[in-house]
Short mmCIF file of C-alpha atoms and ligand atoms in Angstrom, two decimals:
data_model
loop_
_atom_site.label_atom_id
_atom_site.label_comp_id
_atom_site.label_asym_id
_atom_site.label_seq_id
_atom_site.Cartn_x
_atom_site.Cartn_y
_atom_site.Cartn_z
CA UNK A 545 50.80 4.57 -146.05
CA UNK A 546 48.66 4.82 -142.98
CA UNK A 547 45.86 2.40 -142.12
CA UNK A 548 43.08 2.57 -144.67
CA UNK A 549 40.25 4.56 -143.13
CA UNK A 550 36.86 2.90 -142.71
CA UNK A 551 34.52 3.87 -145.45
CA UNK A 552 30.74 3.54 -145.56
CA UNK A 553 29.50 0.10 -146.55
CA UNK A 554 27.69 -0.47 -149.82
CA UNK A 555 25.81 -3.67 -150.58
CA UNK A 556 24.50 -4.77 -153.93
CA UNK A 557 22.92 -8.05 -154.98
CA UNK A 558 22.53 -9.36 -158.51
CA UNK A 559 20.69 -12.49 -159.53
CA UNK A 560 22.72 -15.01 -161.52
CA UNK A 561 20.00 -15.32 -164.09
CA UNK A 562 21.89 -15.20 -167.37
CA UNK A 563 23.30 -12.57 -169.61
CA UNK A 564 24.11 -9.10 -168.36
CA UNK A 565 23.01 -6.68 -171.05
CA UNK A 566 23.93 -3.19 -172.12
CA UNK A 567 21.24 -1.65 -169.89
CA UNK A 568 22.57 -3.48 -166.82
CA UNK A 569 26.09 -2.57 -167.77
CA UNK A 570 25.28 1.12 -168.01
CA UNK A 571 23.04 1.35 -164.96
CA UNK A 572 24.84 -1.03 -162.63
CA UNK A 573 28.32 -2.21 -163.54
CA UNK A 574 29.69 1.08 -164.74
CA UNK A 575 28.44 2.91 -161.66
CA UNK A 576 29.85 0.18 -159.39
CA UNK A 577 33.30 1.03 -160.69
CA UNK A 578 32.91 4.59 -159.48
CA UNK A 579 31.43 3.53 -156.16
CA UNK A 580 34.34 1.22 -155.43
CA UNK A 581 36.57 4.14 -154.60
CA UNK A 582 34.15 5.71 -152.09
CA UNK A 583 32.71 2.69 -150.29
CA UNK A 584 33.61 -0.66 -148.83
CA UNK A 585 31.59 -2.65 -151.32
CA UNK A 586 29.98 -6.06 -151.24
CA UNK A 587 28.74 -7.43 -154.54
CA UNK A 588 26.72 -10.53 -153.89
CA UNK A 589 25.64 -13.06 -156.46
CA UNK A 590 22.30 -13.86 -154.90
CA UNK A 591 21.98 -17.51 -155.87
CA UNK A 592 19.59 -18.27 -153.00
CA UNK A 593 17.17 -15.66 -154.28
CA UNK A 594 17.37 -17.25 -157.72
CA UNK A 595 15.90 -20.46 -156.28
CA UNK A 596 12.51 -18.78 -155.84
CA UNK A 597 11.90 -19.75 -159.45
CA UNK A 598 12.91 -23.13 -160.91
CA UNK A 599 16.50 -23.30 -162.08
CA UNK A 600 18.38 -25.79 -164.18
CA UNK A 601 21.28 -26.74 -161.81
CA UNK A 602 24.01 -26.72 -164.46
CA UNK A 603 22.84 -23.37 -165.77
CA UNK A 604 22.62 -21.80 -162.32
CA UNK A 605 26.15 -22.99 -161.52
CA UNK A 606 27.52 -21.63 -164.78
CA UNK A 607 25.66 -18.32 -164.50
CA UNK A 608 26.94 -17.76 -160.96
CA UNK A 609 30.56 -18.30 -161.92
CA UNK A 610 30.19 -16.22 -165.07
CA UNK A 611 28.63 -13.34 -163.20
CA UNK A 612 31.54 -13.29 -160.76
CA UNK A 613 34.00 -13.35 -163.66
CA UNK A 614 32.09 -10.59 -165.39
CA UNK A 615 32.18 -8.35 -162.33
CA UNK A 616 35.93 -8.75 -162.19
CA UNK A 617 36.34 -8.43 -165.95
CA UNK A 618 34.38 -5.17 -165.88
CA UNK A 619 37.02 -3.80 -163.53
CA UNK A 620 35.87 -4.45 -159.98
CA UNK A 621 38.72 -5.40 -157.73
CA UNK A 622 38.17 -8.60 -155.71
CA UNK A 623 41.04 -7.70 -153.39
CA UNK A 624 39.22 -4.59 -152.38
CA UNK A 625 35.50 -5.24 -152.84
CA UNK A 626 33.96 -8.46 -151.64
CA UNK A 627 32.57 -10.32 -154.63
CA UNK A 628 30.94 -13.54 -153.47
CA UNK A 629 28.09 -16.02 -153.75
CA UNK A 630 25.32 -15.59 -151.22
CA UNK A 631 25.09 -19.36 -150.62
CA UNK A 632 28.74 -19.43 -149.49
CA UNK A 633 27.82 -17.35 -146.47
CA UNK A 634 25.35 -19.32 -144.32
CA UNK A 635 24.59 -16.28 -142.18
CA UNK A 636 22.27 -14.96 -144.90
CA UNK A 637 19.83 -17.83 -144.50
CA UNK A 638 20.24 -17.81 -140.71
CA UNK A 639 19.46 -14.14 -140.31
CA UNK A 640 16.61 -14.45 -142.81
CA UNK A 641 14.92 -16.93 -140.45
CA UNK A 642 15.22 -14.54 -137.52
CA UNK A 643 13.91 -11.64 -139.58
CA UNK A 644 10.99 -13.77 -140.75
CA UNK A 645 9.87 -13.61 -137.15
CA UNK A 646 9.95 -9.80 -137.32
CA UNK A 647 8.05 -9.44 -140.58
CA UNK A 648 4.28 -9.42 -141.03
CA UNK A 649 2.32 -11.43 -143.56
CA UNK A 650 0.42 -8.25 -144.39
CA UNK A 651 3.45 -6.24 -145.43
CA UNK A 652 4.80 -9.08 -147.55
CA UNK A 653 1.44 -9.45 -149.31
CA UNK A 654 1.68 -5.85 -150.42
CA UNK A 655 4.96 -6.29 -152.30
CA UNK A 656 4.37 -5.61 -155.97
CA UNK A 657 7.19 -7.90 -157.10
CA UNK A 658 5.56 -10.78 -155.24
CA UNK A 659 2.23 -10.05 -156.86
CA UNK A 660 3.86 -9.87 -160.31
CA UNK A 661 5.88 -13.05 -159.89
CA UNK A 662 2.93 -14.91 -158.43
CA UNK A 663 1.04 -14.01 -161.58
CA UNK A 664 3.91 -15.12 -163.84
CA UNK A 665 4.54 -18.41 -162.02
CA UNK A 666 1.05 -19.53 -161.11
CA UNK A 667 2.14 -23.14 -160.78
CA UNK A 668 4.90 -22.34 -158.29
CA UNK A 669 3.85 -19.66 -155.83
CA UNK A 670 6.21 -20.93 -153.15
CA UNK A 671 6.88 -19.52 -149.70
CA UNK A 672 10.35 -18.43 -150.80
CA UNK A 673 8.82 -16.11 -153.34
CA UNK A 674 6.73 -14.64 -150.55
CA UNK A 675 9.62 -14.18 -148.11
CA UNK A 676 12.10 -13.05 -150.79
CA UNK A 677 12.20 -9.51 -149.32
CA UNK A 678 13.15 -10.91 -145.92
CA UNK A 679 16.21 -12.67 -147.33
CA UNK A 680 17.06 -9.45 -149.09
CA UNK A 681 16.76 -7.56 -145.80
CA UNK A 682 19.10 -10.11 -144.23
CA UNK A 683 21.62 -9.60 -147.07
CA UNK A 684 21.71 -5.91 -146.38
CA UNK A 685 21.50 -5.83 -142.58
CA UNK A 686 24.19 -8.48 -142.04
CA UNK A 687 26.91 -6.09 -143.14
CA UNK A 688 25.71 -2.97 -141.30
CA UNK A 689 25.22 -1.51 -144.74
CA UNK A 690 25.03 2.23 -145.20
CA UNK A 691 23.96 2.41 -148.81
CA UNK A 692 22.16 0.16 -151.26
CA UNK A 693 22.18 1.28 -154.89
CA UNK A 694 19.03 -0.03 -156.54
CA UNK A 695 16.75 0.67 -159.43
CA UNK A 696 13.29 2.05 -158.81
CA UNK A 697 11.81 -1.48 -159.01
CA UNK A 698 13.61 -2.44 -155.79
CA UNK A 699 12.59 0.59 -153.78
CA UNK A 700 9.76 -1.21 -152.01
CA UNK A 701 12.10 -4.02 -150.98
CA UNK A 702 14.50 -1.54 -149.54
CA UNK A 703 11.76 0.13 -147.57
CA UNK A 704 10.76 -3.15 -146.00
CA UNK A 705 14.40 -3.80 -145.09
CA UNK A 706 14.47 -0.46 -143.32
CA UNK A 707 11.16 -1.15 -141.58
CA UNK A 708 12.44 -4.51 -140.35
CA UNK A 709 15.66 -2.93 -139.08
CA UNK A 710 13.79 -0.17 -137.27
CA UNK A 711 11.34 -2.64 -135.75
CA UNK A 712 14.13 -4.90 -134.54
CA UNK A 713 16.14 -1.96 -133.20
CA UNK A 714 13.09 -0.65 -131.33
CA UNK A 715 13.06 -3.87 -129.32
CA UNK A 716 16.83 -4.49 -129.30
CA UNK A 717 18.48 -1.09 -129.63
CA UNK A 718 21.66 -0.68 -131.60
CA UNK A 719 21.52 -3.94 -133.51
CA UNK A 720 21.35 -2.87 -137.12
CA UNK A 721 22.45 0.07 -139.13
CA UNK A 722 19.38 1.35 -140.98
CA UNK A 723 20.37 1.40 -144.67
CA UNK A 724 19.74 4.32 -146.99
CA UNK A 725 18.46 3.65 -150.47
CA UNK A 726 20.40 5.16 -153.32
CA UNK A 727 17.80 5.06 -156.04
CA UNK A 728 19.78 5.26 -159.23
CA UNK A 729 18.20 8.09 -161.14
CA UNK A 730 18.35 6.68 -164.57
CA UNK A 731 20.57 9.22 -166.21
CA UNK A 732 20.88 6.86 -169.12
CA UNK A 733 17.82 4.74 -169.46
CA UNK A 734 18.43 2.10 -172.07
CA UNK A 735 15.45 0.87 -174.02
CA UNK A 736 14.82 -2.34 -175.93
CA UNK A 737 16.23 -2.36 -179.45
CA UNK A 738 13.18 -4.06 -180.91
CA UNK A 739 10.55 -2.17 -178.92
CA UNK A 740 12.08 1.14 -177.82
CA UNK A 741 9.03 2.05 -175.75
CA UNK A 742 10.07 -0.67 -173.31
CA UNK A 743 13.09 -0.94 -171.06
CA UNK A 744 15.86 -3.27 -172.26
CA UNK A 745 15.29 -6.61 -170.54
CA UNK A 746 16.94 -9.97 -170.76
CA UNK A 747 13.60 -11.70 -170.42
CA UNK A 748 12.56 -10.34 -173.81
CA UNK A 749 13.44 -11.78 -177.19
CA UNK A 750 17.14 -12.15 -178.09
CA UNK A 751 17.14 -9.32 -180.62
CA UNK A 752 15.92 -6.76 -178.15
CA UNK A 753 19.03 -6.58 -176.01
CA UNK A 754 22.80 -6.61 -176.45
CA UNK A 755 24.58 -8.85 -173.97
CA UNK A 756 28.00 -7.90 -172.64
CA UNK A 757 29.29 -11.25 -173.90
CA UNK A 758 27.73 -11.04 -177.39
CA UNK A 759 30.26 -11.36 -180.22
CA UNK A 760 30.97 -8.30 -182.39
CA UNK A 761 28.98 -9.85 -185.27
CA UNK A 762 25.95 -10.39 -183.11
CA UNK A 763 26.17 -6.89 -181.66
CA UNK A 764 26.43 -5.37 -185.14
CA UNK A 765 23.45 -7.40 -186.34
CA UNK A 766 21.28 -6.46 -183.39
CA UNK A 767 21.98 -2.78 -183.92
CA UNK A 768 21.30 -3.06 -187.65
CA UNK A 769 17.89 -4.48 -186.84
CA UNK A 770 17.13 -1.92 -184.14
CA UNK A 771 13.69 -0.39 -184.58
CA UNK A 772 13.72 3.34 -185.39
CA UNK A 773 10.91 5.26 -187.13
CA UNK A 774 9.75 6.19 -190.60
CA UNK A 775 11.41 9.63 -190.65
CA UNK A 776 15.00 10.30 -191.61
CA UNK A 777 16.05 13.02 -189.18
CA UNK A 778 18.48 12.22 -186.37
CA UNK A 779 17.13 14.13 -183.41
CA UNK A 780 16.99 13.47 -179.66
CA UNK A 781 13.30 13.23 -178.82
CA UNK A 782 12.49 10.24 -176.59
CA UNK A 783 8.73 10.94 -176.73
CA UNK A 784 8.34 10.90 -180.48
CA UNK A 785 11.52 9.16 -181.62
CA UNK A 786 12.23 6.55 -178.92
CA UNK A 787 14.31 4.28 -181.15
CA UNK A 788 16.61 6.97 -182.51
CA UNK A 789 16.90 8.62 -179.09
CA UNK A 790 17.87 5.31 -177.53
CA UNK A 791 20.66 4.81 -180.08
CA UNK A 792 21.82 8.37 -179.46
CA UNK A 793 21.88 7.78 -175.71
CA UNK A 794 23.99 4.66 -176.09
CA UNK A 795 26.38 6.42 -178.44
CA UNK A 796 26.60 9.52 -176.27
CA UNK A 797 27.21 7.70 -172.99
CA UNK A 798 29.62 5.04 -174.24
CA UNK A 799 31.42 7.41 -176.59
CA UNK A 800 31.65 10.15 -173.96
CA UNK A 801 30.26 12.74 -176.35
CA UNK A 802 27.62 15.12 -175.09
CA UNK A 803 24.24 14.85 -176.74
CA UNK A 804 24.26 18.27 -178.30
CA UNK A 805 27.50 17.93 -180.18
CA UNK A 806 26.65 14.35 -181.10
CA UNK A 807 23.36 15.39 -182.67
CA UNK A 808 24.94 18.24 -184.60
CA UNK A 809 27.76 15.99 -185.79
CA UNK A 810 25.25 13.47 -187.11
CA UNK A 811 22.92 16.02 -188.68
CA UNK A 812 22.15 15.03 -192.24
CA UNK A 813 23.45 11.48 -191.78
CA UNK A 814 21.26 8.41 -192.13
CA UNK A 815 19.98 6.05 -189.48
CA UNK A 816 22.32 3.39 -190.89
CA UNK A 817 25.32 5.39 -189.80
CA UNK A 818 23.86 6.05 -186.37
CA UNK A 819 23.31 2.34 -185.91
CA UNK A 820 26.78 1.53 -187.09
CA UNK A 821 28.41 4.01 -184.74
CA UNK A 822 26.34 2.78 -181.82
CA UNK A 823 27.36 -0.78 -182.65
CA UNK A 824 31.03 0.15 -182.94
CA UNK A 825 31.22 1.96 -179.64
CA UNK A 826 29.42 -0.92 -177.93
CA UNK A 827 31.78 -3.46 -179.45
CA UNK A 828 34.79 -1.38 -178.40
CA UNK A 829 33.43 -0.99 -174.86
CA UNK A 830 32.83 -4.69 -174.44
CA UNK A 831 36.00 -5.91 -176.16
CA UNK A 832 38.41 -5.57 -173.22
CA UNK A 833 35.76 -6.91 -170.83
CA UNK A 834 35.20 -9.97 -173.02
CA UNK A 835 38.92 -10.57 -173.34
CA UNK A 836 39.45 -10.39 -169.58
CA UNK A 837 36.34 -12.51 -169.03
CA UNK A 838 37.71 -15.28 -171.23
CA UNK A 839 41.00 -15.29 -169.32
CA UNK A 840 39.23 -15.42 -165.99
CA UNK A 841 36.71 -18.07 -166.90
CA UNK A 842 39.40 -20.39 -168.18
CA UNK A 843 41.43 -19.92 -165.00
CA UNK A 844 39.28 -22.13 -162.81
CA UNK A 845 41.77 -22.11 -159.94
CA UNK A 846 41.92 -18.38 -159.75
CA UNK A 847 38.14 -18.03 -159.81
CA UNK A 848 37.62 -20.73 -157.18
CA UNK A 849 40.27 -19.27 -154.87
CA UNK A 850 38.99 -15.75 -155.29
CA UNK A 851 35.41 -16.71 -154.55
CA UNK A 852 36.43 -18.81 -151.56
CA UNK A 853 38.58 -16.09 -150.18
CA UNK A 854 35.94 -13.41 -150.69
CA UNK A 855 33.26 -15.59 -149.07
CA UNK A 856 35.56 -16.00 -146.09
CA UNK A 857 35.85 -12.23 -145.74
CA UNK A 858 32.07 -11.93 -145.98
CA UNK A 859 31.54 -14.67 -143.36
CA UNK A 860 33.76 -12.82 -140.91
CA UNK A 861 31.71 -9.65 -141.21
CA UNK A 862 28.35 -11.42 -141.29
CA UNK A 863 29.29 -13.58 -138.30
CA UNK A 864 29.79 -10.50 -136.16
CA UNK A 865 26.29 -9.20 -136.80
CA UNK A 866 24.66 -12.59 -136.44
CA UNK A 867 26.33 -13.25 -133.09
CA UNK A 868 25.12 -9.93 -131.82
CA UNK A 869 21.58 -10.74 -132.98
CA UNK A 870 21.57 -14.18 -131.33
CA UNK A 871 22.82 -12.71 -128.09
CA UNK A 872 20.23 -9.93 -128.05
CA UNK A 873 17.46 -12.40 -128.72
CA UNK A 874 18.50 -14.61 -125.84
CA UNK A 875 19.57 -17.61 -127.87
CA UNK A 876 21.91 -19.42 -125.47
CA UNK A 877 25.45 -19.08 -126.82
CA UNK A 878 27.98 -20.99 -124.64
N1 LIG B 1291 16.12 -8.24 -155.39
C1 LIG B 1291 17.22 -7.71 -156.13
C2 LIG B 1291 16.85 -7.73 -157.62
O1 LIG B 1291 16.08 -8.52 -158.06
C3 LIG B 1291 18.47 -8.52 -155.92
C4 LIG B 1291 18.94 -8.44 -154.51
C5 LIG B 1291 18.95 -9.43 -153.59
C6 LIG B 1291 19.47 -7.29 -153.86
N2 LIG B 1291 19.46 -9.00 -152.42
C7 LIG B 1291 19.79 -7.70 -152.54
C8 LIG B 1291 19.69 -5.97 -154.29
C9 LIG B 1291 20.31 -6.79 -151.63
C10 LIG B 1291 20.21 -5.07 -153.36
C11 LIG B 1291 20.52 -5.48 -152.04
O2 LIG B 1291 17.39 -6.95 -158.35
#
């Protein structure tokens, strides 16, 4: 084999804030698996970002390790992609400081996520919450990232990262690659099971989402209780039948059956069967991931070594960019 050719760089950050659910799995994890063959990927567990709201230390520690194990269990390859904790790579915080000096109060005040979070956490509107997008820009720019796959809610953050890069480059040419957003068009938008007009979210009640680590019993129960409608017809119609359509989407995507043939196969069947099939395919999808997750999480040595080794690889790449930045800025580097 010849030298592996350099591929474009992809960066993604996920907060270690508890259970990954079916919606995350379908929109993020599954697509990451495909991306891994086309890009040099970094998957960062953004534990520093998580500190912008209060965290229970033991929970944060556990969630971070579990998220790493889950990434690997879902099939990402830690020998190829760099799966690491943001706090293990000090360059993130260092570059964030520099970029703070290239970011305006005005543009940060316009961020909708800041305004939302400030409303939700009135008693803790800290400066970290305000400069969150700057740390995110640092995450991305440190690795000369080409592509950032994000949901629509992160689009504004990505735009500010680009603006910061362009502004910096205008003064110090050739410093940063300007990243392109890859807004994930939600081919399969997964809605809440208890309120199918809303997106599935882990901050909602337990019954509204299925977590990747839920046991088969729990998954089956949550699907049984899924809200549908008062008709009996199984038909794909997200406007008028959001609950049924959501179950159909899950079944179609996870079962690899196109919607049309799925709907005709289920014609005349009851909602009970639809729910049961959706539950079964979800259980089957998660089973191997859960199995692998349990192996990984009980192998503390392997996890520790893998995360240390991956952080080392990230530090090497990040160090290169940061040194270039320091030099351009005129920070004396003996
Ligand atoms: N802000 C992102 C979110 O809440 C997480 C994140 C942090 C991120 N740094 C990133 C996403 C860099 C993409 C790239 O979902």
